Amino acid sequence: MGDKWFEVHGLCKNFAGIRAILDFSCSLGQGEILGLIGPNGAGKTTFFNIVSGFIAPDRGQVLFKGVETTRIAPYRIANLGIRRTFQDLRLIRQITVLDNVMLSMPNQPGERLTKVFFRWSNSRKKDGENRSEAMALLAKAGLAEEANIAAGDLSYGQQKLLSLVCCLSAKAELLLLDEPIAGIAPEMIRKILKVISSLRERRMSVILIEHNFEAVMQICDRVIFMDLGTKVSEGTPERVRDDPKVIQAYTN
Amino acid sequence: MEYLIHICVLICIYVILAISLDLITGYTGMLSIAHAAFYGVGAYIAAIMSLNLHSPFIVNIGCAATLSGLLGLLVGIPSLRIRDDYFVVATFAFQVIILSILNNWMSLTGGSMGLSGIPQPQILGFRISSHLHFLVLACLFCILILWISLRIAHSPFGRVLKAIREDEIFAQAAGKNVAAFKILVFVIGAGMASIAGVIYAYYIGFIDPTSFSVMESIFIISIVIIGGAGSLWGSVVAATVLVVLPELLRFIGLPGAMAANIRQIIYGSLLVAFMLWRPRGFLGNYGFHR
């Protein structure tokens, strides 16, 4: 599908007259990791909110595998295979780590009320399979020992890792990661970056918002620099880094 | 002995009310003040049907649960578009509307005089006549509803309910149709509450609107909070304690009028005490927060 896999055309969004995004377009291929960088208030998170359906754009459209996803409910978009994490780190802190991962899985018969009471053994069986799958994912991420403690009791870095594992358990094809490594220890940063880079081999695509430029240089195939709601520069990480417009925006 | 059985029947009724509200409020985090309204709808439907249509118990309880569930849907769909505090107000409004219908639709509900002479139920030719028979009946329904609730609570469906209580945004991002889950659990809770109402109407044989007032709703909420929001067994324990506690006052020999007021004081102080020192209730794992 190449460039037609994920496309955004002419996105515009104002909040009470204040411009958040103006005529923003981009595209993404399967298995590609795109970095989205720029100063605070550049409209990066607003872009994520529009793609994941939490905010409707004023104008423009988002196409995922040829299907327009603009203005459909967030849960539908999530089930189409676009999953996201949140900058302010959302998880269900009162339930276990394992339950968080299992919660994120799609197509669970046990979530249909009729299947809770009829053909329950079937639902139970599927739930058991999901449990082992979730455990395998947690083990791979190095969180197996913490599987049965409340998610809120994990360290901040582990919680960020967990929110990433939740997206992986969803068998999503496009991940929107909002500052996945901000404010955590270097060791955990390495761990999370390793997980993100490994997605390429699984043909999963990533759009990454991150202020840590070093990390962006390291794992992204392509970078977009945003400022004041528009695209200022786009290209390989090195090209964007050396772009005079980017340097000027930062020095401002 | 009769007296003891009477208390046990009341406990069963309040256990049903508390666990059904716990699904709505404790698990899903929707604070509803309309629970006594659904309880009342069940009681009045059973009374009206058995008095006017002489329909059998099983039919009445089925009709009550279905109609109450439909009412729950009617309240649920518009109410769930609004959030938290506004949901509380919307359910409160529904509670007030139902109570005023019970009080004023004289020809159907008998107004403030209520309905009396509700015949004893007959199940498969067996007449439920003694207190003991009623206790068995109430227990059976109580166990059935507890079983249904436990099954729901421990299923993936219940996991989604907890997620909705803690973080709706995350639940949506995880691909869950939050509105549908909320409406569904509200409808189920409403249906269960009406079953408690049916048992109450048949058991007492006389109903009037005072049993289904806002105070009753608040009493049921107290049971859920004291038992621990999101803990079904906690609701069972708290319902037992809160039904038995005021009865103990009788043995101290307080005059009836005084005992009734002291009852309110006990509930009030218990609520305050739990909020201050044990917000998670008897058996709950989560503080009740919004």
Coordinates of C-alpha atoms in Angstrom, one line a residue:
Chain A
M1 CA 0.0 0.0 0.0
G2 CA 3.1 2.2 0.3
D3 CA 2.3 5.8 1.0
K4 CA -1.4 5.2 0.8
W5 CA -1.3 3.2 4.0
F6 CA -1.8 6.1 6.4
E7 CA -2.5 9.6 5.1
V8 CA -3.5 13.0 6.6
H9 CA -4.7 15.7 4.4
G10 CA -5.1 19.4 5.3
L11 CA -5.9 19.1 9.0
C12 CA -7.1 22.3 10.7
K13 CA -8.1 22.8 14.3
N14 CA -8.8 25.9 16.3
F15 CA -9.6 26.1 20.0
A16 CA -11.8 29.1 20.8
G17 CA -10.1 31.0 18.0
I18 CA -6.6 30.0 18.9
R19 CA -4.8 28.0 16.1
A20 CA -3.7 24.6 17.2
I21 CA -3.2 23.0 13.8
L22 CA -3.2 24.6 10.4
D23 CA -3.2 22.7 7.1
F24 CA -1.1 19.8 8.3
S25 CA -0.6 16.9 6.0
C26 CA 1.6 13.8 6.2
S27 CA 1.7 10.1 5.3
L28 CA 3.2 7.0 6.6
G29 CA 4.1 3.6 5.2
Q30 CA 3.8 0.2 6.9
G31 CA 6.7 -0.6 9.3
E32 CA 7.9 3.0 9.3
I33 CA 8.8 5.0 12.4
L34 CA 8.0 8.7 12.2
G35 CA 9.3 11.2 14.7
L36 CA 7.1 14.3 15.5
I37 CA 9.1 17.0 17.2
G38 CA 8.7 20.6 18.0
P39 CA 8.4 23.1 20.8
N40 CA 5.5 22.9 23.4
G41 CA 2.2 24.1 21.9
A42 CA 3.2 23.1 18.4
G43 CA 0.1 21.0 18.0
K44 CA 1.7 17.6 18.3
T45 CA -0.6 16.2 20.9
T46 CA -3.7 17.8 19.2
F47 CA -2.7 15.9 16.1
F48 CA -2.7 12.6 18.1
N49 CA -6.1 13.5 19.6
I50 CA -7.5 14.0 16.2
V51 CA -6.1 10.8 14.7
S52 CA -7.3 8.8 17.7
G53 CA -10.7 10.3 17.5
F54 CA -10.9 12.2 20.8
I55 CA -11.1 15.6 19.0
A56 CA -12.9 16.3 15.7
P57 CA -10.9 18.5 13.3
D58 CA -12.4 21.6 11.9
R59 CA -11.2 20.6 8.4
G60 CA -9.2 17.9 6.7
Q61 CA -9.3 14.2 6.8
V62 CA -7.4 11.2 8.1
L63 CA -7.3 8.0 6.0
F64 CA -6.1 4.7 7.5
K65 CA -5.8 1.9 4.9
G66 CA -8.1 3.8 2.6
V67 CA -10.8 4.2 5.2
E68 CA -11.6 7.7 6.5
T69 CA -11.4 7.7 10.3
T70 CA -12.1 11.3 10.9
R71 CA -15.2 11.8 13.2
I72 CA -15.7 8.3 14.2
A73 CA -15.7 7.2 17.9
P74 CA -12.3 6.7 19.6
Y75 CA -13.1 3.1 20.5
R76 CA -13.8 2.3 16.9
I77 CA -10.5 3.8 15.8
A78 CA -8.7 1.8 18.5
N79 CA -10.4 -1.4 17.2
L80 CA -9.4 -0.5 13.6
G81 CA -5.8 -0.9 14.7
I82 CA -4.7 2.6 15.7
R83 CA -3.6 2.6 19.4
R84 CA -2.1 5.4 21.4
T85 CA -0.4 6.2 24.7
F86 CA -0.9 9.4 26.6
Q87 CA 1.6 12.1 27.6
D88 CA 0.1 12.2 31.1
L89 CA 0.4 8.4 31.3
R90 CA -3.0 6.8 31.5
L91 CA -3.4 3.3 32.9
I92 CA -5.9 1.6 35.2
R93 CA -3.8 1.9 38.3
Q94 CA -6.0 -0.1 40.7
I95 CA -6.1 -3.3 38.7
T96 CA -3.1 -5.6 38.1
V97 CA -0.4 -5.1 35.4
L98 CA -1.7 -8.3 33.8
D99 CA -5.3 -7.1 33.8
N100 CA -4.2 -3.8 32.1
V101 CA -2.6 -5.8 29.3
M102 CA -5.6 -8.1 29.0
L103 CA -8.1 -5.2 29.1
S104 CA -6.4 -3.7 26.0
M105 CA -6.9 -6.9 23.9
P106 CA -9.6 -6.7 21.2
N107 CA -12.3 -9.1 20.4
Q108 CA -12.9 -10.7 23.8
P109 CA -16.0 -12.9 23.9
G110 CA -16.1 -12.4 27.7
E111 CA -16.8 -8.7 27.2
R112 CA -20.1 -9.5 25.6
L113 CA -22.8 -10.0 28.3
T114 CA -24.5 -12.8 26.5
K115 CA -21.2 -14.7 26.3
V116 CA -20.7 -14.2 30.1
F117 CA -23.8 -16.4 30.7
F118 CA -24.0 -18.5 27.6
R119 CA -21.1 -20.5 26.1
W120 CA -19.2 -19.3 29.2
S121 CA -16.6 -22.1 28.9
N122 CA -15.7 -20.9 25.5
S123 CA -15.2 -17.3 26.8
R124 CA -13.2 -18.7 29.7
K125 CA -11.0 -20.7 27.3
K126 CA -10.3 -17.6 25.2
D127 CA -9.6 -15.6 28.3
G128 CA -7.0 -18.2 29.3
E129 CA -5.3 -17.9 25.9
N130 CA -5.3 -14.2 26.3
R131 CA -3.8 -14.5 29.7
S132 CA -0.8 -16.6 28.4
E133 CA -0.4 -14.2 25.5
A134 CA -0.4 -11.3 27.8
M135 CA 2.1 -13.0 30.1
A136 CA 4.4 -13.7 27.2
L137 CA 4.3 -10.0 26.2
L138 CA 5.1 -9.0 29.7
A139 CA 7.9 -11.5 30.0
K140 CA 9.4 -10.1 26.8
A141 CA 9.2 -6.6 28.2
G142 CA 10.8 -7.7 31.5
L143 CA 7.6 -7.1 33.5
A144 CA 6.7 -10.7 34.2
E145 CA 7.5 -10.5 37.9
E146 CA 5.3 -7.5 38.3
A147 CA 2.3 -9.1 36.5
N148 CA 0.2 -9.5 39.6
I149 CA 0.8 -6.2 41.4
A150 CA -1.4 -3.2 40.9
A151 CA -0.3 -1.1 37.9
G152 CA -0.1 2.0 40.1
D153 CA 2.6 0.4 42.3
L154 CA 5.0 0.2 39.4
S155 CA 7.8 2.8 39.0
Y156 CA 7.0 5.6 36.6
G157 CA 9.3 4.1 34.0
Q158 CA 7.7 0.7 34.3
Q159 CA 4.3 2.3 33.9
K160 CA 5.4 3.9 30.7
L161 CA 6.7 0.6 29.5
L162 CA 3.4 -1.1 30.5
S163 CA 1.3 1.4 28.5
L164 CA 3.5 0.5 25.5
V165 CA 2.9 -3.3 26.2
C166 CA -0.8 -2.6 26.3
C167 CA -0.7 -1.2 22.8
L168 CA 1.3 -4.2 21.6
S169 CA -1.3 -6.6 23.1
A170 CA -3.9 -4.9 21.0
K171 CA -2.3 -6.2 17.8
A172 CA -2.4 -2.6 16.6
E173 CA -0.8 -1.7 13.3
L174 CA -0.2 2.0 14.0
L175 CA 1.0 3.2 17.4
L176 CA 0.8 6.8 18.4
L177 CA 3.3 7.2 21.3
D178 CA 3.2 10.5 23.1
E179 CA 6.5 11.1 24.8
P180 CA 7.2 7.5 25.7
I181 CA 10.6 8.2 27.3
A182 CA 10.1 11.6 28.9
G183 CA 11.1 11.8 32.6
I184 CA 12.5 8.3 33.1
A185 CA 15.8 6.7 33.9
P186 CA 18.4 6.0 31.2
E187 CA 18.3 2.3 31.6
M188 CA 14.5 2.2 31.1
I189 CA 14.9 4.6 28.1
R190 CA 17.1 2.0 26.5
K191 CA 14.6 -0.7 27.2
I192 CA 11.7 1.2 25.7
L193 CA 13.6 2.3 22.7
K194 CA 14.5 -1.4 22.0
V195 CA 10.9 -2.3 22.1
I196 CA 9.9 0.5 19.8
S197 CA 12.7 -0.3 17.2
S198 CA 11.6 -4.0 17.3
L199 CA 8.2 -3.0 16.0
R200 CA 9.6 -2.4 12.6
E201 CA 10.2 -6.1 12.1
R202 CA 6.6 -6.8 13.0
R203 CA 5.5 -4.4 10.2
M204 CA 4.0 -2.1 12.8
S205 CA 4.2 1.7 12.2
V206 CA 4.9 4.3 14.8
I207 CA 4.4 8.0 15.1
L208 CA 6.5 9.2 18.0
I209 CA 6.2 12.5 19.8
E210 CA 9.5 13.1 21.7
H211 CA 11.6 15.9 23.0
N212 CA 14.7 13.7 23.5
F213 CA 16.4 14.5 20.1
E214 CA 19.1 11.9 20.6
A215 CA 16.5 9.1 20.9
V216 CA 14.6 10.4 17.8
M217 CA 17.8 10.4 15.8
Q218 CA 18.5 6.9 16.9
I219 CA 15.2 5.1 16.1
C220 CA 13.2 7.2 13.6
D221 CA 13.3 6.7 9.8
R222 CA 11.8 10.1 9.2
V223 CA 11.2 13.2 11.2
I224 CA 8.6 16.0 11.0
F225 CA 9.3 19.3 12.8
M226 CA 6.2 21.2 13.8
D227 CA 5.9 24.7 15.0
L228 CA 2.7 26.8 15.7
G229 CA 0.5 24.1 14.2
T230 CA 2.3 23.7 10.8
K231 CA 4.9 21.5 9.3
V232 CA 8.2 23.4 9.2
S233 CA 10.6 20.7 8.1
E234 CA 10.4 17.0 7.0
G235 CA 13.0 14.5 6.1
T236 CA 15.7 12.1 7.5
P237 CA 16.6 12.9 11.1
E238 CA 19.9 14.3 10.1
R239 CA 18.4 16.7 7.5
V240 CA 15.8 18.0 9.9
R241 CA 18.5 18.5 12.6
D242 CA 20.6 20.6 10.2
D243 CA 17.7 22.5 8.7
P244 CA 18.3 26.2 9.3
K245 CA 14.5 26.8 9.8
V246 CA 14.5 24.2 12.7
I247 CA 17.5 25.8 14.3
Q248 CA 15.9 29.2 14.0
A249 CA 12.6 28.0 15.5
Y250 CA 14.5 26.5 18.5
T251 CA 16.7 29.6 19.1
N252 CA 13.5 31.7 19.1
Chain B
M1 CA -38.7 -16.9 65.7
E2 CA -41.1 -15.1 63.3
Y3 CA -39.4 -11.9 64.1
L4 CA -36.0 -13.4 63.3
I5 CA -37.2 -14.7 60.0
H6 CA -38.7 -11.3 59.2
I7 CA -35.3 -9.7 59.7
C8 CA -33.7 -12.3 57.5
V9 CA -36.2 -11.6 54.7
L10 CA -35.4 -7.9 54.9
I11 CA -31.7 -8.7 54.8
C12 CA -32.2 -10.6 51.6
I13 CA -34.1 -7.8 50.0
Y14 CA -31.4 -5.2 50.9
V15 CA -28.6 -7.5 49.8
I16 CA -30.3 -7.6 46.4
L17 CA -30.6 -3.8 46.3
A18 CA -27.1 -3.3 47.5
I19 CA -25.3 -5.6 45.1
S20 CA -27.3 -4.3 42.1
L21 CA -26.3 -0.8 43.0
D22 CA -22.7 -1.9 43.7
L23 CA -22.5 -3.0 40.0
I24 CA -23.6 0.5 38.9
T25 CA -21.9 2.6 41.5
G26 CA -19.1 0.5 43.0
Y27 CA -17.9 -1.2 39.8
T28 CA -18.7 1.3 37.1
G29 CA -18.5 4.5 39.2
M30 CA -21.9 5.9 38.3
L31 CA -23.4 7.3 41.4
S32 CA -27.2 6.8 41.0
I33 CA -29.8 8.1 43.4
A34 CA -32.6 6.4 41.6
H35 CA -32.2 2.9 43.0
A36 CA -35.3 3.2 45.3
A37 CA -37.3 4.3 42.3
F38 CA -36.5 1.1 40.4
Y39 CA -37.2 -0.8 43.7
G40 CA -40.6 0.9 43.8
V41 CA -41.4 0.3 40.2
G42 CA -40.9 -3.4 40.8
A43 CA -43.1 -3.4 43.9
Y44 CA -45.9 -1.4 42.2
I45 CA -45.9 -3.5 39.0
A46 CA -46.1 -6.7 41.0
A47 CA -48.9 -5.2 43.2
I48 CA -50.9 -3.7 40.3
M49 CA -50.6 -6.9 38.2
S50 CA -51.5 -9.3 40.9
L51 CA -54.5 -7.1 42.2
N52 CA -56.0 -6.2 38.8
L53 CA -54.9 -9.0 36.4
H54 CA -54.5 -11.8 39.0
S55 CA -51.4 -12.8 37.0
P56 CA -49.0 -15.4 38.5
F57 CA -45.9 -14.5 40.5
I58 CA -43.4 -15.6 37.8
V59 CA -45.1 -13.5 35.1
N60 CA -45.2 -10.5 37.4
I61 CA -41.5 -10.7 38.4
G62 CA -40.6 -11.1 34.7
C63 CA -42.7 -8.1 33.7
A64 CA -41.3 -6.0 36.6
A65 CA -37.7 -6.7 35.7
T66 CA -38.3 -6.1 32.0
L67 CA -40.2 -2.8 32.5
S68 CA -37.8 -1.6 35.1
G69 CA -34.9 -2.4 32.8
L70 CA -36.6 -0.5 30.0
L71 CA -37.1 2.5 32.3
G72 CA -33.4 2.1 33.2
L73 CA -32.6 2.3 29.4
L74 CA -34.9 5.4 29.2
V75 CA -33.0 7.2 32.0
G76 CA -29.6 5.8 31.0
I77 CA -29.4 6.8 27.3
P78 CA -29.8 10.6 27.8
S79 CA -28.1 10.6 31.3
L80 CA -24.9 8.9 30.1
R81 CA -24.2 11.7 27.7
I82 CA -23.6 13.9 30.7
R83 CA -20.9 13.3 33.2
D84 CA -20.4 12.6 36.9
D85 CA -22.2 15.1 39.0
Y86 CA -24.8 15.8 36.3
F87 CA -25.6 12.1 36.2
V88 CA -26.3 12.2 40.0
V89 CA -28.7 15.1 39.4
A90 CA -30.4 13.3 36.5
T91 CA -31.0 10.1 38.5
F92 CA -32.2 12.3 41.4
A93 CA -34.7 13.9 39.0
F94 CA -35.9 10.4 37.9
Q95 CA -36.3 9.4 41.5
V96 CA -38.5 12.5 42.2
I97 CA -40.6 11.9 39.1
I98 CA -41.3 8.3 40.0
L99 CA -42.2 9.2 43.6
S100 CA -44.6 11.9 42.4
I101 CA -46.2 9.4 40.0
L102 CA -46.7 6.9 42.8
N103 CA -48.2 9.7 45.0
N104 CA -50.5 11.2 42.4
W105 CA -51.7 8.6 40.0
M106 CA -54.5 7.7 42.4
S107 CA -56.4 5.3 40.1
L108 CA -53.4 3.1 39.5
T109 CA -51.2 3.4 42.5
G110 CA -53.7 4.4 45.2
G111 CA -51.7 7.6 45.9
S112 CA -50.3 8.1 49.4
M113 CA -52.7 5.4 50.7
G114 CA -50.8 2.8 48.7
L115 CA -52.0 -0.6 47.6
S116 CA -53.1 -3.3 50.1
G117 CA -54.3 -6.8 50.0
I118 CA -51.6 -8.1 47.6
P119 CA -52.4 -11.8 47.5
Q120 CA -49.8 -14.4 48.5
P121 CA -47.9 -15.7 45.5
Q122 CA -48.3 -19.1 44.1
I123 CA -45.4 -20.8 42.4
L124 CA -46.1 -24.0 40.4
G125 CA -49.2 -24.6 42.5
F126 CA -47.3 -24.1 45.8
R127 CA -48.7 -21.3 47.9
I128 CA -46.1 -19.1 49.6
S129 CA -47.9 -18.4 52.8
S130 CA -45.6 -18.5 55.9
H131 CA -42.7 -16.2 56.8
L132 CA -40.4 -19.2 56.3
H133 CA -41.7 -19.8 52.8
F134 CA -40.9 -16.2 52.0
L135 CA -37.5 -16.5 53.5
V136 CA -36.7 -19.4 51.2
L137 CA -38.1 -17.5 48.2
A138 CA -36.1 -14.3 49.1
C139 CA -32.9 -16.4 49.7
L140 CA -33.2 -18.1 46.4
F141 CA -33.5 -14.8 44.5
C142 CA -30.8 -13.3 46.6
I143 CA -28.4 -16.2 45.7
L144 CA -29.4 -16.1 42.1
I145 CA -28.7 -12.3 41.8
L146 CA -25.5 -12.6 43.8
W147 CA -24.4 -15.4 41.5
I148 CA -25.2 -13.3 38.4
S149 CA -23.4 -10.3 39.8
L150 CA -20.3 -12.3 40.8
R151 CA -20.2 -13.8 37.3
I152 CA -20.4 -10.4 35.8
A153 CA -17.8 -8.9 38.2
H154 CA -15.2 -11.5 37.6
S155 CA -15.6 -11.7 33.8
P156 CA -13.8 -9.6 31.2
F157 CA -17.0 -7.6 31.1
G158 CA -16.4 -6.7 34.8
R159 CA -12.8 -5.8 34.0
V160 CA -14.1 -3.2 31.6
L161 CA -16.5 -1.8 34.2
K162 CA -13.6 -1.3 36.6
A163 CA -11.6 0.4 33.9
I164 CA -14.5 2.7 33.1
R165 CA -14.7 3.7 36.8
E166 CA -11.0 4.5 37.0
D167 CA -10.4 6.1 33.6
E168 CA -12.9 6.4 30.9
I169 CA -10.5 7.9 28.4
F170 CA -8.1 5.0 28.8
A171 CA -11.0 2.5 28.4
Q172 CA -12.0 4.3 25.1
A173 CA -8.4 4.2 23.9
A174 CA -8.4 0.5 24.7
G175 CA -11.2 0.1 22.2
K176 CA -14.1 -0.2 24.7
N177 CA -17.6 1.2 23.8
V178 CA -17.9 2.9 27.2
A179 CA -21.4 4.3 26.7
A180 CA -22.8 0.8 25.8
F181 CA -21.2 -0.8 28.9
K182 CA -22.6 1.9 31.1
I183 CA -26.1 1.7 29.8
L184 CA -26.0 -2.1 29.9
V185 CA -24.9 -2.2 33.6
F186 CA -27.5 0.5 34.5
V187 CA -30.3 -1.6 32.9
I188 CA -29.2 -4.8 34.7
G189 CA -29.0 -3.0 38.0
A190 CA -32.5 -1.5 37.5
G191 CA -33.9 -4.9 36.7
M192 CA -32.4 -6.5 39.7
A193 CA -33.6 -3.7 42.0
S194 CA -37.2 -4.2 40.7
I195 CA -36.9 -7.9 41.7
A196 CA -36.2 -6.8 45.3
G197 CA -39.3 -4.6 45.0
V198 CA -41.5 -7.5 43.8
I199 CA -40.4 -9.7 46.7
Y200 CA -41.1 -6.9 49.1
A201 CA -44.6 -6.2 47.8
Y202 CA -45.6 -9.8 48.0
Y203 CA -44.0 -10.3 51.4
I204 CA -45.5 -7.2 53.2
G205 CA -48.8 -7.4 51.2
F206 CA -49.1 -3.6 51.4
I207 CA -47.0 -0.9 49.7
D208 CA -47.1 2.9 49.8
P209 CA -44.7 5.5 48.4
T210 CA -42.8 6.1 51.6
S211 CA -40.9 2.9 51.2
F212 CA -39.4 4.1 47.9
S213 CA -38.3 7.7 48.8
V214 CA -35.0 9.5 48.2
M215 CA -34.1 8.5 51.8
E216 CA -34.4 4.9 50.8
S217 CA -32.0 5.5 47.8
I218 CA -29.5 7.1 50.1
F219 CA -29.8 4.2 52.5
I220 CA -28.9 1.8 49.7
I221 CA -26.0 4.0 48.8
S222 CA -24.8 3.9 52.4
I223 CA -24.9 0.1 52.4
V224 CA -22.7 0.1 49.2
I225 CA -20.2 2.7 50.6
I226 CA -20.0 1.1 54.0
G227 CA -19.6 -2.4 52.5
G228 CA -16.9 -1.1 50.2
A229 CA -17.6 0.2 46.7
G230 CA -16.8 -2.5 44.2
S231 CA -17.0 -5.3 46.7
L232 CA -20.1 -7.5 46.3
W233 CA -19.4 -9.5 49.5
G234 CA -18.9 -6.2 51.3
S235 CA -22.4 -5.2 50.2
V236 CA -23.7 -8.4 51.6
V237 CA -22.0 -7.8 55.0
A238 CA -23.0 -4.2 55.2
A239 CA -26.7 -4.9 54.3
T240 CA -26.8 -7.4 57.1
V241 CA -25.2 -5.0 59.6
L242 CA -27.3 -2.0 58.7
V243 CA -30.6 -4.0 58.8
V244 CA -29.8 -5.7 62.1
L245 CA -28.3 -2.7 63.9
P246 CA -31.5 -0.6 64.3
E247 CA -33.4 -3.7 65.4
L248 CA -31.0 -4.0 68.3
L249 CA -32.3 -0.7 69.5
R250 CA -35.6 -2.3 70.2
F251 CA -34.0 -4.5 72.8
I252 CA -32.6 -1.5 74.7
G253 CA -36.3 -0.6 75.2
L254 CA -36.3 2.8 73.4
P255 CA -39.7 4.1 72.5
G256 CA -40.6 3.7 68.8
A257 CA -40.5 7.3 67.8
M258 CA -37.1 7.8 69.3
A259 CA -35.7 4.7 67.8
A260 CA -36.7 5.8 64.3
N261 CA -34.7 9.0 64.8
I262 CA -31.7 7.3 66.3
R263 CA -31.7 5.0 63.3
Q264 CA -31.1 8.0 61.1
I265 CA -28.4 9.3 63.4
I266 CA -26.6 5.9 63.4
Y267 CA -26.6 5.7 59.6
G268 CA -25.4 9.3 59.4
S269 CA -22.6 8.8 61.9
L270 CA -21.5 5.5 60.3
L271 CA -21.3 7.1 56.9
V272 CA -19.2 10.0 58.3
A273 CA -17.0 7.6 60.3
F274 CA -16.3 5.4 57.2
M275 CA -15.6 8.4 55.0
L276 CA -13.1 9.6 57.5
W277 CA -11.3 6.5 58.6
R278 CA -12.1 3.8 56.1
P279 CA -13.2 5.2 52.8
R280 CA -12.8 1.8 51.2
G281 CA -15.5 0.3 53.4
F282 CA -15.6 -3.1 55.1
L283 CA -14.3 -5.2 52.3
G284 CA -13.6 -2.8 49.4
N285 CA -10.2 -2.3 47.8
Y286 CA -10.9 1.1 46.4
G287 CA -11.7 4.4 48.0
F288 CA -15.0 5.8 46.8
H289 CA -13.9 8.8 44.7
R290 CA -14.9 10.7 41.7

